[in-house]
mmCIF file of C-alpha atoms and ligand atoms in Angstrom:
data_model
loop_
_atom_site.group_PDB
_atom_site.id
_atom_site.type_symbol
_atom_site.label_atom_id
_atom_site.label_comp_id
_atom_site.label_asym_id
_atom_site.label_seq_id
_atom_site.Cartn_x
_atom_site.Cartn_y
_atom_site.Cartn_z
ATOM 1 C CA MET A 186 129.345 71.555 99.170
ATOM 2 C CA VAL A 187 129.762 75.307 99.495
ATOM 3 C CA SER A 188 133.086 76.834 100.417
ATOM 4 C CA VAL A 189 132.941 80.221 102.104
ATOM 5 C CA SER A 190 135.734 82.411 103.311
ATOM 6 C CA HIS A 191 136.636 82.230 106.961
ATOM 7 C CA SER A 192 135.394 85.660 107.973
ATOM 8 C CA LEU A 193 131.917 85.265 106.507
ATOM 9 C CA GLY A 194 128.954 83.488 108.035
ATOM 10 C CA GLY A 195 130.008 83.393 111.660
ATOM 11 C CA ARG A 196 132.162 80.818 113.337
ATOM 12 C CA LEU A 197 133.060 77.470 111.849
ATOM 13 C CA ILE A 198 132.477 74.342 113.923
ATOM 14 C CA LEU A 199 133.892 70.886 113.330
ATOM 15 C CA GLY A 200 131.380 68.196 114.353
ATOM 16 C CA ILE A 201 132.109 64.544 115.184
ATOM 17 C CA GLU A 202 129.443 61.843 115.634
ATOM 18 C CA SER A 203 130.134 58.237 116.666
ATOM 19 C CA SER A 204 127.437 57.242 119.157
ATOM 20 C CA CYS A 205 125.873 54.358 117.250
ATOM 21 C CA ASP A 206 126.650 52.843 113.854
ATOM 22 C CA GLU A 207 127.391 55.947 111.798
ATOM 23 C CA THR A 208 130.839 57.526 111.769
ATOM 24 C CA ALA A 209 130.353 61.134 110.710
ATOM 25 C CA VAL A 210 132.321 64.360 110.433
ATOM 26 C CA ALA A 211 131.048 67.767 109.333
ATOM 27 C CA LEU A 212 132.071 71.399 109.091
ATOM 28 C CA VAL A 213 129.179 73.781 109.735
ATOM 29 C CA ARG A 214 129.106 77.530 109.933
ATOM 30 C CA GLN A 215 126.858 79.555 112.213
ATOM 31 C CA ASP A 216 125.073 80.937 109.145
ATOM 32 C CA ARG A 217 123.827 77.338 108.565
ATOM 33 C CA THR A 218 126.210 76.546 105.726
ATOM 34 C CA ILE A 219 127.218 72.895 105.758
ATOM 35 C CA VAL A 220 130.691 73.486 104.354
ATOM 36 C CA ALA A 221 131.547 69.786 104.077
ATOM 37 C CA GLN A 222 130.349 66.523 105.568
ATOM 38 C CA ARG A 223 130.923 62.809 105.299
ATOM 39 C CA ILE A 224 129.038 59.871 106.792
ATOM 40 C CA ALA A 225 130.109 56.232 106.769
ATOM 41 C CA SER A 226 127.483 53.708 107.737
ATOM 42 C CA GLN A 227 128.499 50.421 109.360
ATOM 43 C CA GLU A 228 125.460 48.592 108.023
ATOM 44 C CA GLU A 229 127.568 45.921 106.337
ATOM 45 C CA GLU A 230 129.519 45.103 109.496
ATOM 46 C CA HIS A 231 126.402 44.723 111.641
ATOM 47 C CA ALA A 232 124.002 43.197 109.119
ATOM 48 C CA PRO A 233 125.056 39.561 109.777
ATOM 49 C CA TYR A 234 124.104 40.029 113.450
ATOM 50 C CA GLY A 235 120.722 41.688 112.790
ATOM 51 C CA GLY A 236 121.629 44.698 114.945
ATOM 52 C CA VAL A 237 124.485 46.905 116.120
ATOM 53 C CA VAL A 238 127.294 45.038 117.921
ATOM 54 C CA PRO A 239 128.920 47.591 120.269
ATOM 55 C CA GLU A 240 132.469 46.204 120.079
ATOM 56 C CA ILE A 241 132.406 46.065 116.267
ATOM 57 C CA ALA A 242 130.979 49.600 116.178
ATOM 58 C CA ALA A 243 133.725 51.026 118.398
ATOM 59 C CA ARG A 244 136.477 49.411 116.332
ATOM 60 C CA ALA A 245 134.960 50.637 113.072
ATOM 61 C CA HIS A 246 134.729 54.203 114.402
ATOM 62 C CA ALA A 247 138.368 54.014 115.512
ATOM 63 C CA GLU A 248 139.472 52.875 112.048
ATOM 64 C CA ARG A 249 137.453 55.404 110.094
ATOM 65 C CA LEU A 250 137.460 58.592 112.055
ATOM 66 C CA ALA A 251 140.994 59.900 111.375
ATOM 67 C CA PRO A 252 140.901 59.372 107.577
ATOM 68 C CA MET A 253 137.416 60.846 107.510
ATOM 69 C CA LEU A 254 138.543 63.974 109.359
ATOM 70 C CA GLU A 255 141.285 64.405 106.804
ATOM 71 C CA ALA A 256 138.866 63.878 103.910
ATOM 72 C CA VAL A 257 136.382 66.454 105.226
ATOM 73 C CA MET A 258 139.160 69.028 105.650
ATOM 74 C CA ASP A 259 140.315 68.269 102.094
ATOM 75 C CA ASP A 260 136.752 68.584 100.756
ATOM 76 C CA ALA A 261 136.516 72.022 102.352
ATOM 77 C CA GLY A 262 140.055 73.030 101.379
ATOM 78 C CA MET A 263 140.645 73.895 105.016
ATOM 79 C CA SER A 264 142.796 72.939 107.952
ATOM 80 C CA LEU A 265 142.226 72.718 111.678
ATOM 81 C CA GLU A 266 143.487 76.294 111.921
ATOM 82 C CA ASP A 267 140.314 77.489 110.174
ATOM 83 C CA VAL A 268 138.043 75.836 112.729
ATOM 84 C CA ASP A 269 136.751 77.901 115.657
ATOM 85 C CA ALA A 270 135.622 75.042 117.908
ATOM 86 C CA VAL A 271 135.388 71.239 117.961
ATOM 87 C CA ALA A 272 131.984 69.702 118.787
ATOM 88 C CA ALA A 273 131.883 65.986 119.578
ATOM 89 C CA THR A 274 129.051 63.744 120.730
ATOM 90 C CA ALA A 275 129.708 62.910 124.393
ATOM 91 C CA GLY A 276 126.627 60.688 124.868
ATOM 92 C CA PRO A 277 124.162 59.117 125.113
ATOM 93 C CA GLY A 278 125.046 56.088 123.058
ATOM 94 C CA LEU A 279 127.184 52.984 122.842
ATOM 95 C CA ILE A 280 130.013 53.910 125.154
ATOM 96 C CA GLY A 281 132.923 52.527 123.087
ATOM 97 C CA GLY A 282 131.921 54.510 120.029
ATOM 98 C CA VAL A 283 131.188 57.673 121.989
ATOM 99 C CA MET A 284 134.652 57.450 123.578
ATOM 100 C CA VAL A 285 136.345 57.162 120.180
ATOM 101 C CA GLY A 286 134.670 60.349 118.906
ATOM 102 C CA LEU A 287 134.988 62.293 122.126
ATOM 103 C CA VAL A 288 138.654 61.453 122.658
ATOM 104 C CA SER A 289 139.397 62.424 119.049
ATOM 105 C CA GLY A 290 137.537 65.700 119.570
ATOM 106 C CA LYS A 291 139.491 66.394 122.740
ATOM 107 C CA ALA A 292 142.804 65.668 121.010
ATOM 108 C CA LEU A 293 141.973 68.000 118.110
ATOM 109 C CA ALA A 294 140.784 70.747 120.444
ATOM 110 C CA MET A 295 143.920 70.420 122.511
ATOM 111 C CA ALA A 296 146.277 70.286 119.517
ATOM 112 C CA ALA A 297 144.718 73.327 117.851
ATOM 113 C CA ASP A 298 143.990 75.182 121.076
ATOM 114 C CA LYS A 299 140.285 75.512 120.261
ATOM 115 C CA PRO A 300 137.298 75.102 122.587
ATOM 116 C CA LEU A 301 135.812 71.615 122.925
ATOM 117 C CA LEU A 302 132.017 71.437 122.852
ATOM 118 C CA ALA A 303 130.754 68.161 124.322
ATOM 119 C CA ILE A 304 127.388 67.642 122.682
ATOM 120 C CA ASN A 305 124.413 65.560 123.782
ATOM 121 C CA HIS A 306 123.459 63.472 120.740
ATOM 122 C CA LEU A 307 119.787 64.014 121.533
ATOM 123 C CA GLU A 308 120.344 67.764 121.561
ATOM 124 C CA GLY A 309 121.822 67.369 118.082
ATOM 125 C CA HIS A 310 118.585 65.728 116.923
ATOM 126 C CA ALA A 311 116.456 68.248 118.850
ATOM 127 C CA LEU A 312 118.102 71.285 117.258
ATOM 128 C CA SER A 313 118.652 69.814 113.763
ATOM 129 C CA PRO A 314 115.335 71.245 112.461
ATOM 130 C CA ARG A 315 116.736 74.741 113.125
ATOM 131 C CA LEU A 316 119.787 73.988 110.999
ATOM 132 C CA ALA A 317 117.486 73.214 108.099
ATOM 133 C CA ASP A 318 114.988 75.973 108.779
ATOM 134 C CA ALA A 319 116.204 79.420 109.864
ATOM 135 C CA SER A 320 112.668 80.585 110.567
ATOM 136 C CA LEU A 321 111.917 77.929 113.194
ATOM 137 C CA GLU A 322 111.846 79.658 116.562
ATOM 138 C CA PHE A 323 111.533 78.425 120.135
ATOM 139 C CA PRO A 324 109.426 77.008 121.638
ATOM 140 C CA TYR A 325 108.364 73.974 119.628
ATOM 141 C CA LEU A 326 106.904 70.583 120.359
ATOM 142 C CA LEU A 327 109.387 67.947 119.285
ATOM 143 C CA LEU A 328 108.768 64.294 118.557
ATOM 144 C CA LEU A 329 112.169 62.633 118.760
ATOM 145 C CA VAL A 330 111.935 59.163 117.252
ATOM 146 C CA SER A 331 115.088 57.152 116.659
ATOM 147 C CA GLY A 332 116.528 53.698 117.141
ATOM 148 C CA GLY A 333 117.061 54.292 120.844
ATOM 149 C CA HIS A 334 114.561 56.970 121.780
ATOM 150 C CA CYS A 335 110.938 57.867 121.487
ATOM 151 C CA GLN A 336 110.259 61.109 123.299
ATOM 152 C CA VAL A 337 108.064 64.166 123.155
ATOM 153 C CA LEU A 338 109.892 67.283 124.301
ATOM 154 C CA SER A 339 109.037 70.894 124.748
ATOM 155 C CA VAL A 340 112.092 72.604 123.220
ATOM 156 C CA GLU A 341 112.123 75.917 125.022
ATOM 157 C CA SER A 342 115.579 77.225 124.185
ATOM 158 C CA VAL A 343 119.097 75.908 123.566
ATOM 159 C CA GLY A 344 119.815 73.731 126.605
ATOM 160 C CA GLN A 345 116.246 73.921 127.911
ATOM 161 C CA TYR A 346 114.177 70.855 127.215
ATOM 162 C CA ARG A 347 111.138 69.583 129.069
ATOM 163 C CA ARG A 348 110.299 65.941 128.499
ATOM 164 C CA LEU A 349 106.570 65.421 128.168
ATOM 165 C CA ALA A 350 106.616 61.736 127.216
ATOM 166 C CA THR A 351 108.995 58.859 126.696
ATOM 167 C CA THR A 352 108.757 55.170 125.941
ATOM 168 C CA ILE A 353 108.358 52.767 128.832
ATOM 169 C CA ASP A 354 109.951 49.942 126.826
ATOM 170 C CA ASP A 355 111.131 49.926 123.193
ATOM 171 C CA ALA A 356 111.925 52.915 121.008
ATOM 172 C CA LEU A 357 109.932 53.182 117.790
ATOM 173 C CA GLY A 358 112.985 52.689 115.549
ATOM 174 C CA GLU A 359 113.752 49.551 117.520
ATOM 175 C CA ALA A 360 110.191 48.309 116.888
ATOM 176 C CA PHE A 361 110.666 48.981 113.158
ATOM 177 C CA ASP A 362 113.982 47.104 113.232
ATOM 178 C CA LYS A 363 112.470 44.137 115.089
ATOM 179 C CA THR A 364 109.494 44.006 112.741
ATOM 180 C CA ALA A 365 111.942 43.936 109.834
ATOM 181 C CA LYS A 366 113.838 41.091 111.470
ATOM 182 C CA ILE A 367 110.635 39.115 112.052
ATOM 183 C CA LEU A 368 109.671 39.633 108.396
ATOM 184 C CA GLY A 369 113.176 38.693 107.243
ATOM 185 C CA LEU A 370 113.918 42.120 105.806
ATOM 186 C CA GLY A 371 117.378 42.571 107.284
ATOM 187 C CA TYR A 372 118.979 45.482 109.075
ATOM 188 C CA PRO A 373 118.406 48.431 109.340
ATOM 189 C CA GLY A 374 114.733 47.732 109.201
ATOM 190 C CA GLY A 375 112.917 51.057 109.134
ATOM 191 C CA PRO A 376 113.301 51.872 105.430
ATOM 192 C CA ALA A 377 112.640 48.227 104.442
ATOM 193 C CA VAL A 378 109.404 48.062 106.470
ATOM 194 C CA GLU A 379 108.300 51.375 104.969
ATOM 195 C CA GLN A 380 108.914 50.077 101.442
ATOM 196 C CA LEU A 381 107.087 46.788 102.037
ATOM 197 C CA ALA A 382 104.182 48.591 103.749
ATOM 198 C CA LEU A 383 103.510 50.445 100.483
ATOM 199 C CA LYS A 384 102.367 47.144 98.983
ATOM 200 C CA GLY A 385 100.202 46.051 101.913
ATOM 201 C CA ASP A 386 96.790 46.681 103.459
ATOM 202 C CA ALA A 387 97.091 48.604 106.744
ATOM 203 C CA ASN A 388 93.748 47.215 107.963
ATOM 204 C CA ALA A 389 94.460 43.568 107.171
ATOM 205 C CA VAL A 390 96.085 42.524 110.451
ATOM 206 C CA PRO A 391 94.472 43.468 113.775
ATOM 207 C CA LEU A 392 97.282 44.842 115.963
ATOM 208 C CA PRO A 393 97.154 46.592 119.364
ATOM 209 C CA ARG A 394 97.740 50.320 119.966
ATOM 210 C CA PRO A 395 99.513 50.141 123.350
ATOM 211 C CA LEU A 396 98.636 52.936 125.816
ATOM 212 C CA LYS A 397 96.236 54.534 123.342
ATOM 213 C CA GLY A 398 93.865 56.739 125.321
ATOM 214 C CA SER A 399 95.952 56.472 128.496
ATOM 215 C CA LYS A 400 96.193 59.627 130.614
ATOM 216 C CA GLU A 401 99.946 59.122 131.049
ATOM 217 C CA PRO A 402 101.424 60.528 127.847
ATOM 218 C CA HIS A 403 104.011 57.757 127.490
ATOM 219 C CA PHE A 404 104.710 55.338 124.640
ATOM 220 C CA SER A 405 104.957 51.565 124.630
ATOM 221 C CA PHE A 406 105.865 49.399 121.655
ATOM 222 C CA ALA A 407 106.826 46.055 123.223
ATOM 223 C CA GLY A 408 103.262 44.669 122.993
ATOM 224 C CA LEU A 409 102.978 45.762 119.377
ATOM 225 C CA LYS A 410 106.220 44.002 118.540
ATOM 226 C CA SER A 411 105.009 40.760 120.190
ATOM 227 C CA ALA A 412 101.736 40.990 118.280
ATOM 228 C CA VAL A 413 103.704 41.366 115.028
ATOM 229 C CA LEU A 414 105.654 38.221 115.920
ATOM 230 C CA ARG A 415 102.437 36.278 116.596
ATOM 231 C CA ALA A 416 100.887 37.506 113.346
ATOM 232 C CA ALA A 417 103.967 36.442 111.390
ATOM 233 C CA GLU A 418 104.162 33.036 113.092
ATOM 234 C CA SER A 419 100.481 32.332 112.438
ATOM 235 C CA GLY A 420 101.265 32.159 108.718
ATOM 236 C CA GLU A 421 97.866 33.714 108.012
ATOM 237 C CA HIS A 422 99.064 37.051 106.728
ATOM 238 C CA LYS A 423 101.095 38.417 103.866
ATOM 239 C CA PRO A 424 104.327 40.098 105.033
ATOM 240 C CA ALA A 425 103.322 43.315 103.248
ATOM 241 C CA ASP A 426 100.021 43.398 105.176
ATOM 242 C CA ILE A 427 101.865 42.876 108.458
ATOM 243 C CA ALA A 428 104.320 45.678 107.599
ATOM 244 C CA ALA A 429 101.507 48.070 106.624
ATOM 245 C CA SER A 430 99.395 47.187 109.673
ATOM 246 C CA PHE A 431 102.388 47.575 111.994
ATOM 247 C CA GLN A 432 103.267 50.960 110.538
ATOM 248 C CA GLN A 433 99.662 52.128 110.854
ATOM 249 C CA ALA A 434 99.455 50.976 114.484
ATOM 250 C CA ALA A 435 102.724 52.788 115.264
ATOM 251 C CA VAL A 436 101.494 55.977 113.595
ATOM 252 C CA ASP A 437 98.174 55.790 115.499
ATOM 253 C CA CYS A 438 100.110 55.503 118.787
ATOM 254 C CA LEU A 439 102.310 58.487 117.920
ATOM 255 C CA ILE A 440 99.348 60.691 117.076
ATOM 256 C CA ASP A 441 97.336 59.636 120.131
ATOM 257 C CA ARG A 442 100.252 60.268 122.487
ATOM 258 C CA LEU A 443 101.065 63.621 120.861
ATOM 259 C CA GLU A 444 97.420 64.687 121.249
ATOM 260 C CA MET A 445 97.730 63.800 124.920
ATOM 261 C CA ALA A 446 100.936 65.844 125.300
ATOM 262 C CA LEU A 447 99.307 68.786 123.505
ATOM 263 C CA SER A 448 96.289 68.651 125.785
ATOM 264 C CA SER A 449 98.450 68.693 128.886
ATOM 265 C CA ALA A 450 101.223 71.105 127.835
ATOM 266 C CA GLY A 451 100.000 72.865 124.702
ATOM 267 C CA PRO A 452 99.402 74.848 122.656
ATOM 268 C CA PHE A 453 102.645 75.140 120.695
ATOM 269 C CA PRO A 454 103.196 77.232 117.569
ATOM 270 C CA ALA A 455 105.106 74.436 115.827
ATOM 271 C CA LEU A 456 105.302 70.658 115.695
ATOM 272 C CA VAL A 457 108.700 69.288 114.762
ATOM 273 C CA VAL A 458 109.918 65.753 114.166
ATOM 274 C CA ALA A 459 113.525 64.568 114.312
ATOM 275 C CA GLY A 460 115.535 61.332 114.583
ATOM 276 C CA GLY A 461 115.856 58.400 112.192
ATOM 277 C CA VAL A 462 112.159 57.440 112.153
ATOM 278 C CA ALA A 463 111.352 60.993 111.022
ATOM 279 C CA ALA A 464 112.514 59.756 107.610
ATOM 280 C CA ASN A 465 109.320 57.663 107.427
ATOM 281 C CA ARG A 466 106.805 59.192 105.040
ATOM 282 C CA ALA A 467 103.732 57.715 106.755
ATOM 283 C CA VAL A 468 104.907 59.216 110.054
ATOM 284 C CA ARG A 469 105.573 62.584 108.444
ATOM 285 C CA GLY A 470 102.207 62.595 106.680
ATOM 286 C CA ALA A 471 100.278 61.844 109.868
ATOM 287 C CA LEU A 472 102.162 64.514 111.806
ATOM 288 C CA GLU A 473 101.462 67.046 109.096
ATOM 289 C CA THR A 474 97.745 66.280 109.331
ATOM 290 C CA LEU A 475 97.833 66.575 113.130
ATOM 291 C CA ALA A 476 99.607 69.943 112.871
ATOM 292 C CA GLU A 477 96.998 71.227 110.413
ATOM 293 C CA ARG A 478 94.177 70.100 112.670
ATOM 294 C CA ARG A 479 95.808 71.792 115.668
ATOM 295 C CA ASP A 480 96.695 74.917 113.717
ATOM 296 C CA MET A 481 100.417 74.393 114.208
ATOM 297 C CA ARG A 482 103.208 74.832 111.793
ATOM 298 C CA PHE A 483 104.862 71.487 110.900
ATOM 299 C CA THR A 484 108.510 71.097 110.120
ATOM 300 C CA ALA A 485 110.844 68.159 109.615
ATOM 301 C CA PRO A 486 114.490 68.254 108.630
ATOM 302 C CA PRO A 487 115.486 66.827 105.239
ATOM 303 C CA LEU A 488 115.963 63.044 105.364
ATOM 304 C CA ALA A 489 119.761 63.254 105.491
ATOM 305 C CA LEU A 490 119.571 65.345 108.661
ATOM 306 C CA CYS A 491 117.045 62.983 110.305
ATOM 307 C CA THR A 492 119.297 59.959 110.641
ATOM 308 C CA ASP A 493 122.553 60.223 112.569
ATOM 309 C CA ASN A 494 124.982 62.763 111.123
ATOM 310 C CA ALA A 495 127.685 65.134 112.305
ATOM 311 C CA ALA A 496 126.176 68.314 110.853
ATOM 312 C CA MET A 497 123.586 68.256 113.634
ATOM 313 C CA ILE A 498 126.356 67.883 116.223
ATOM 314 C CA ALA A 499 128.303 70.800 114.753
ATOM 315 C CA TRP A 500 125.060 72.787 114.598
ATOM 316 C CA ALA A 501 124.319 72.149 118.286
ATOM 317 C CA GLY A 502 127.816 73.543 118.881
ATOM 318 C CA CYS A 503 126.963 76.609 116.765
ATOM 319 C CA GLU A 504 123.806 77.153 118.815
ATOM 320 C CA ARG A 505 125.707 76.905 122.082
ATOM 321 C CA LEU A 506 128.352 79.362 120.915
ATOM 322 C CA ALA A 507 125.680 81.773 119.666
ATOM 323 C CA LEU A 508 124.190 81.731 123.168
ATOM 324 C CA ASP A 509 127.553 82.227 124.855
ATOM 325 C CA PRO A 510 130.111 83.572 122.350
ATOM 326 C CA ASP A 511 132.884 83.730 124.967
ATOM 327 C CA PHE A 512 132.499 80.123 126.096
ATOM 328 C CA ALA A 513 136.008 78.756 126.659
ATOM 329 C CA GLY A 514 134.995 75.138 126.066
ATOM 330 C CA ASP A 515 134.094 72.063 128.075
ATOM 331 C CA ARG A 516 136.690 70.502 130.331
ATOM 332 C CA LEU A 517 139.035 68.070 128.653
ATOM 333 C CA ASP A 518 138.562 65.533 131.454
ATOM 334 C CA LEU A 519 134.831 65.358 130.746
ATOM 335 C CA LYS A 520 133.547 61.773 130.580
ATOM 336 C CA ALA A 521 131.602 60.044 127.825
ATOM 337 C CA ARG A 522 128.087 59.245 129.043
ATOM 338 C CA PRO A 523 126.129 56.148 127.973
ATOM 339 C CA ARG A 524 122.991 57.755 129.386
ATOM 340 C CA TRP A 525 122.378 61.498 129.311
ATOM 341 C CA PRO A 526 118.778 62.675 129.497
ATOM 342 C CA LEU A 527 117.958 65.997 127.864
ATOM 343 C CA ASP A 528 115.658 66.851 130.730
ATOM 344 C CA PRO A 529 117.456 65.925 133.962
ATOM 345 C CA GLU A 530 114.329 66.766 135.980
ATOM 346 C CA ALA A 531 112.215 64.134 134.243
ATOM 347 C CA GLU A 532 111.637 60.928 136.196
ATOM 348 C CA THR A 533 113.581 57.892 135.047
ATOM 349 C CA VAL A 534 111.354 55.521 133.141
ATOM 350 C CA ARG A 535 112.293 51.892 133.342
ATOM 351 C CA GLY A 536 113.262 50.452 129.982
ATOM 352 C CA ALA A 537 113.450 53.784 128.177
ATOM 353 C CA GLY A 538 116.043 53.703 125.375
ATOM 354 C CA VAL A 539 119.737 53.432 126.117
ATOM 355 C CA LYS A 540 121.038 53.615 122.581
ATOM 356 C CA ALA A 541 121.528 56.932 120.818
HETATM 357 O O1 LIG B 97 118.535 58.600 114.582
HETATM 358 P P1 LIG B 97 119.062 57.308 114.026
HETATM 359 O O2 LIG B 97 119.835 57.341 112.736
HETATM 360 O O3 LIG B 97 119.963 56.558 115.047
HETATM 361 C C1 LIG B 97 119.677 56.568 116.392
HETATM 362 O O4 LIG B 97 120.034 57.567 117.037
HETATM 363 O O5 LIG B 97 119.032 55.589 116.803
HETATM 364 O O6 LIG B 97 117.798 56.334 113.881
HETATM 365 C C2 LIG B 97 117.930 55.054 113.370
HETATM 366 C C3 LIG B 97 116.576 54.392 113.438
HETATM 367 C C4 LIG B 97 116.627 52.905 113.084
HETATM 368 O O7 LIG B 97 115.873 52.190 114.040
HETATM 369 C C5 LIG B 97 115.977 52.869 111.707
HETATM 370 O O8 LIG B 97 115.328 51.638 111.436
HETATM 371 C C6 LIG B 97 114.983 54.005 111.815
HETATM 372 O O9 LIG B 97 115.672 55.007 112.520
HETATM 373 N N1 LIG B 97 114.585 54.479 110.489
HETATM 374 C C7 LIG B 97 113.332 54.388 110.015
HETATM 375 C C8 LIG B 97 113.376 54.869 108.688
HETATM 376 N N2 LIG B 97 114.648 55.253 108.412
HETATM 377 C C9 LIG B 97 115.377 55.015 109.538
HETATM 378 N N3 LIG B 97 112.204 53.916 110.574
HETATM 379 C C10 LIG B 97 111.092 53.935 109.827
HETATM 380 N N4 LIG B 97 111.050 54.375 108.552
HETATM 381 C C11 LIG B 97 112.158 54.848 107.942
HETATM 382 N N5 LIG B 97 112.113 55.272 106.683
HETATM 383 ZN ZN1 LIG B 98 120.387 59.439 116.678
#
């Protein structure tokens, strides 16, 4: 944690994130200093159910947010007076949780007479690589892979996103979580599957690569998940081999679909990955190789900025204020949105993720 004086480093934004199962608060300056941040995971609450229970999530956010705000201010040795704007996730995500964070953000903005910045959670993920890397400029090709989304976006500027691909059924993080459940690895599944895959043979279990080679640059993981279930139920394979083969199939799909997006919309100077699944080393490695082959720069945020956090929400607020320094703030009657596509022009795809 770095404490800097108020006048240095541009404006200071308070970020609040509560769209899924992480309650998070952060203070971020426009010069990219993360002044303070805290994240509380609800893994323990949801683990017995094998996934996030919306009602439990909303209650947990409501219990934790106020003490966490106080703790972050204490960590920074600051008060609300020092903050220049309040950025809160306003969607997409589990509506109860989003409402808790957004209403808190509105109350703070109102009490301190500061602008409210209602942030799209996906925009937080999409811009997070620029928080970590000051030299990353627009445009870039972004693979956004989380528990609720699997999208390829052309990030053209702050607020300008063109969706080039999305999933027609499950998100990749969801497929990781379901694979973990099938293999009895518990929740959240991504890191557990990655660990187990290290001990397995990625060629041992024949699994499909849905939509591979298709001209439509979309993703599909439902068939892969069913094939994992069949492989596990057959009793013929070691769990580690299933995990490794699943991960390899998922990576092959990502690369194939990205190649398709590059052929139709490329070239791009940089390939960027964000969202929880970006923490996966096999995914990162394959993307790095693709970027080298395509003569693109590759960048991924540090692991802590890949999974849900409030620094990325505060940073999206910083980016918006940099674009429009006189912005007076979003309206205080603005509604939380369970669905909020980054590219409103893109056609709705049935089954595409609803979670954050
Ligand atoms: O971005 P995130 O924290 O929350 C959403 O917005 O969904 O992403 C969480 C997702 C979960 O599905 C989790 O299993 C997955 O990211 N994940 C991973 C890894 N770490 C987290 N998937 C694969 N490998 C990982 N190391
Ligand atoms: Zn997320």
